[in-house]
mmCIF file of C-alpha atoms in Angstrom:
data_model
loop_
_atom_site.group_PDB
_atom_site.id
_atom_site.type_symbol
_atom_site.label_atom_id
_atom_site.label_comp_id
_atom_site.label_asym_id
_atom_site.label_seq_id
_atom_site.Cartn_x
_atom_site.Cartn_y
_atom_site.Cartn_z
ATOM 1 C CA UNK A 1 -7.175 73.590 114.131
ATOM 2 C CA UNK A 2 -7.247 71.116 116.644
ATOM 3 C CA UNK A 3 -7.578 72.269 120.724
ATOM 4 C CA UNK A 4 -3.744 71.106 121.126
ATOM 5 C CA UNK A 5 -2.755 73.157 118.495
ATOM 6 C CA UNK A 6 -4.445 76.480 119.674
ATOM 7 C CA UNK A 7 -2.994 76.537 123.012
ATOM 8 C CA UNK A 8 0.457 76.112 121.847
ATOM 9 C CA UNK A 9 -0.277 79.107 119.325
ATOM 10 C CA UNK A 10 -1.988 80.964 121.952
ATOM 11 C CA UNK A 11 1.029 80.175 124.316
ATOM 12 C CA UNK A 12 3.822 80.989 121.787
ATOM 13 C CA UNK A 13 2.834 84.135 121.313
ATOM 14 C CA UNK A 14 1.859 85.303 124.595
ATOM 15 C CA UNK A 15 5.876 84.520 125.254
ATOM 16 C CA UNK A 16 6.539 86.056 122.189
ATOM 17 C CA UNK A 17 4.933 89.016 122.685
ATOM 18 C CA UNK A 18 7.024 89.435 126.138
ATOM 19 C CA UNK A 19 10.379 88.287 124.839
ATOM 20 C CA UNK A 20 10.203 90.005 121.090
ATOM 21 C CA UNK A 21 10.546 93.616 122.208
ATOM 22 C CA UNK A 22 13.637 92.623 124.392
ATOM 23 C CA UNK A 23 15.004 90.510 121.616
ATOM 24 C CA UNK A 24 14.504 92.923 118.565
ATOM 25 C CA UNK A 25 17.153 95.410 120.427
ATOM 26 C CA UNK A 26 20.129 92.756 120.322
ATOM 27 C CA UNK A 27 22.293 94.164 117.757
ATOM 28 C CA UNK A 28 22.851 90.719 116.707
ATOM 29 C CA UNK A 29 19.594 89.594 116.695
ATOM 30 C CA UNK A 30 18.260 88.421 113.085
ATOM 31 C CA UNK A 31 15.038 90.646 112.667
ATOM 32 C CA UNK A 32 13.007 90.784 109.685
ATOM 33 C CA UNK A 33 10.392 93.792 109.561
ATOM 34 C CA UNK A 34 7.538 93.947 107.231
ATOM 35 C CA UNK A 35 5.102 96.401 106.794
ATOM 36 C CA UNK A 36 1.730 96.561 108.731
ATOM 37 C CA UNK A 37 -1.175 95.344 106.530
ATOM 38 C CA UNK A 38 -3.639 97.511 108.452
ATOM 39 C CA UNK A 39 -1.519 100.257 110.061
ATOM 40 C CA UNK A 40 1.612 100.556 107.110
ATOM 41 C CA UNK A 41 4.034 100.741 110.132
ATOM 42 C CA UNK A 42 7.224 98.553 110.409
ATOM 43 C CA UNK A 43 6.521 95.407 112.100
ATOM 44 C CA UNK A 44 9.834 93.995 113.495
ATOM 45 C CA UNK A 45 10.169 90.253 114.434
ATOM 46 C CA UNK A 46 12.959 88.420 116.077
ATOM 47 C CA UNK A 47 13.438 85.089 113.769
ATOM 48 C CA UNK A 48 15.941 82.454 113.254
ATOM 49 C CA UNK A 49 17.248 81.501 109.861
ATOM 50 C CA UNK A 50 20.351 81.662 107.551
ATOM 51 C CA UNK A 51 21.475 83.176 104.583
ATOM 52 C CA UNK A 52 22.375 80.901 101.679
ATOM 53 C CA UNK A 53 24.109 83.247 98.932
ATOM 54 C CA UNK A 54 21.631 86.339 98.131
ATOM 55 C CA UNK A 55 18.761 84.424 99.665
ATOM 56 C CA UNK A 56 17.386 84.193 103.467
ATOM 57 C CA UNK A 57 15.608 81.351 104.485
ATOM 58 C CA UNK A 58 13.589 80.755 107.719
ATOM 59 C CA UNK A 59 10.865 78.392 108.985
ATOM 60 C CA UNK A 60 7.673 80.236 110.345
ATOM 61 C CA UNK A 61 6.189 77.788 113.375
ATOM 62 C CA UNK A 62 2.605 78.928 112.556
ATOM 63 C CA UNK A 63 2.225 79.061 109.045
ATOM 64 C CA UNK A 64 -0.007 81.771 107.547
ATOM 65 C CA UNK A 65 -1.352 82.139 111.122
ATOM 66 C CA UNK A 66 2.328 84.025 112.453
ATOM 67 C CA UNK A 67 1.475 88.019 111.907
ATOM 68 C CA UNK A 68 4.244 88.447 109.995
ATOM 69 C CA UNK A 69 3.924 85.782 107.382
ATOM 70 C CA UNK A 70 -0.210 87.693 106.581
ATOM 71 C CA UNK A 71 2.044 91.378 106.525
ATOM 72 C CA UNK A 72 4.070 89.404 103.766
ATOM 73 C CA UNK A 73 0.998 88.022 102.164
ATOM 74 C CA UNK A 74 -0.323 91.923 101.787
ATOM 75 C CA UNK A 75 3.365 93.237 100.908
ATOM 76 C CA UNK A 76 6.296 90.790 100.529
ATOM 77 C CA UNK A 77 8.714 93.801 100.407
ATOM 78 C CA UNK A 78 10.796 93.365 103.503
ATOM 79 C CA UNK A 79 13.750 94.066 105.639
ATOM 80 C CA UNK A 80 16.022 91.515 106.898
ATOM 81 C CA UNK A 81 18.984 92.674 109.518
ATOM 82 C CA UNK A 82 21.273 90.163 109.893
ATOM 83 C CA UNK A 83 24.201 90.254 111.682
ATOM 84 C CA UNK A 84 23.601 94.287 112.319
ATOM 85 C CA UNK A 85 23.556 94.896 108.987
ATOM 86 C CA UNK A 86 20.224 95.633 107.056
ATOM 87 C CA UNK A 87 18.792 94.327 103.430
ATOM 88 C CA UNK A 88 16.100 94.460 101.615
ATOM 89 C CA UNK A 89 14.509 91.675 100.048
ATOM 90 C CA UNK A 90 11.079 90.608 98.662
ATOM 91 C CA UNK A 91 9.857 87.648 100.743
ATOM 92 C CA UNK A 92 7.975 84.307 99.662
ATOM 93 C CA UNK A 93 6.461 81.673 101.049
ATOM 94 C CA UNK A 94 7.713 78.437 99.673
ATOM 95 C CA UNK A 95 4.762 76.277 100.787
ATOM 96 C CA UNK A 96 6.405 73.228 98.650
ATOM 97 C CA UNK A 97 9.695 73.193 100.641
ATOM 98 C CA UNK A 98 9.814 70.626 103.220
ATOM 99 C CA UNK A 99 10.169 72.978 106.321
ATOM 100 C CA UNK A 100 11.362 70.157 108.592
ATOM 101 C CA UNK A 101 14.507 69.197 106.487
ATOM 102 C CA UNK A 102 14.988 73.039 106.004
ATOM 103 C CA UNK A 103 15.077 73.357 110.021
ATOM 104 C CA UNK A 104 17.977 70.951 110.120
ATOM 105 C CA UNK A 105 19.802 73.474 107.845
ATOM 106 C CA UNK A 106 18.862 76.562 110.185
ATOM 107 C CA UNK A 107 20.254 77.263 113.128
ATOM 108 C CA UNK A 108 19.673 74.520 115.813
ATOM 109 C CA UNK A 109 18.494 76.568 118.546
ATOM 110 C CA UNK A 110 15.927 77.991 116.672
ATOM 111 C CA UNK A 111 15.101 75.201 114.987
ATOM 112 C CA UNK A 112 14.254 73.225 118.491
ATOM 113 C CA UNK A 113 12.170 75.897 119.348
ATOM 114 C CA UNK A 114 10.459 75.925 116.125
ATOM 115 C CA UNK A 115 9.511 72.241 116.129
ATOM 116 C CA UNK A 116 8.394 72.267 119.692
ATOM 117 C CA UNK A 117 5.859 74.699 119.491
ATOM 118 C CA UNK A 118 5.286 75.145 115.609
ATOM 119 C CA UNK A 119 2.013 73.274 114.326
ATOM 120 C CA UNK A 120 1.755 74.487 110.915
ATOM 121 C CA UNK A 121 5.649 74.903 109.792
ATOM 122 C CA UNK A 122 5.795 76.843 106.608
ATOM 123 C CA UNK A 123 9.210 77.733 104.737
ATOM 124 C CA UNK A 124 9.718 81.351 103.749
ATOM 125 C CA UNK A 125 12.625 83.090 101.549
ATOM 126 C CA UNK A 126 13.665 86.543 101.237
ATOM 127 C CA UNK A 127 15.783 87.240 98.081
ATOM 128 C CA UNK A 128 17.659 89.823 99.708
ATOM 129 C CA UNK A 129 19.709 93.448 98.213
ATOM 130 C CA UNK A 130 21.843 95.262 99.980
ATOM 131 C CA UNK A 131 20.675 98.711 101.674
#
């Protein structure tokens, strides 16, 4: 990874780890949770994506680096609350999908912020059930 690319990960989620508890209590927030791959608790993230049908899709701006995208490496069963209303879903990473052209199909907002700071973009969908 180049030395560009680590600070912007390193900054990211220093802001992230400051804004996320503040954002993950917005009833309106979209929050997927995963499960811990060392402790087995919930892990809750603030992300930004959409639902297409019975699917979820989102763009994760570090790749395989983001915590939440290794939790769905060790367990892809996830939670998804959208709208204040939660699903389950078993989550994928899609590292064929072009995560740029998926980003102009997300919400834009999240989508600037993603290509700003992301430096390893990697799609990920959540084939979600209702809880």
């Amino acid at each position: 990874m180049s030395r560009l690319a680590d600070v912007r990960f390193r900054a990211a989620t220093a802001f992230q780890r400051r804004i996320n508890p503040l954002l993950r209590r917005l009833p309106l927030q979209t929050v997927i949770e995963t499960k811990g791959r060392v402790s087995g608790l919930p892990r809750q993230t603030p992300v930004g994506g959409r639902r297409v049908g019975d699917a979820f899709w989102l763009v994760s701006e570090f790749g395989e680096r983001s915590q939440y995208v290794r939790n769905i490496q060790a367990d892809p069963r996830v939670r998804v609350r959208i709208r204040g209303r939660w699903y389950a879903g078993t989550a994928r990473l899609v590292p064929d999908d072009d995560p740029v052209a998926r980003l102009r199909r997300l919400p834009r907002f999240n989508g600037l912020g993603v290509r700003a700071f992301g430096t390893n973009l990697l799609t990920v969908r959540v084939d979600l059930a209702e809880v």
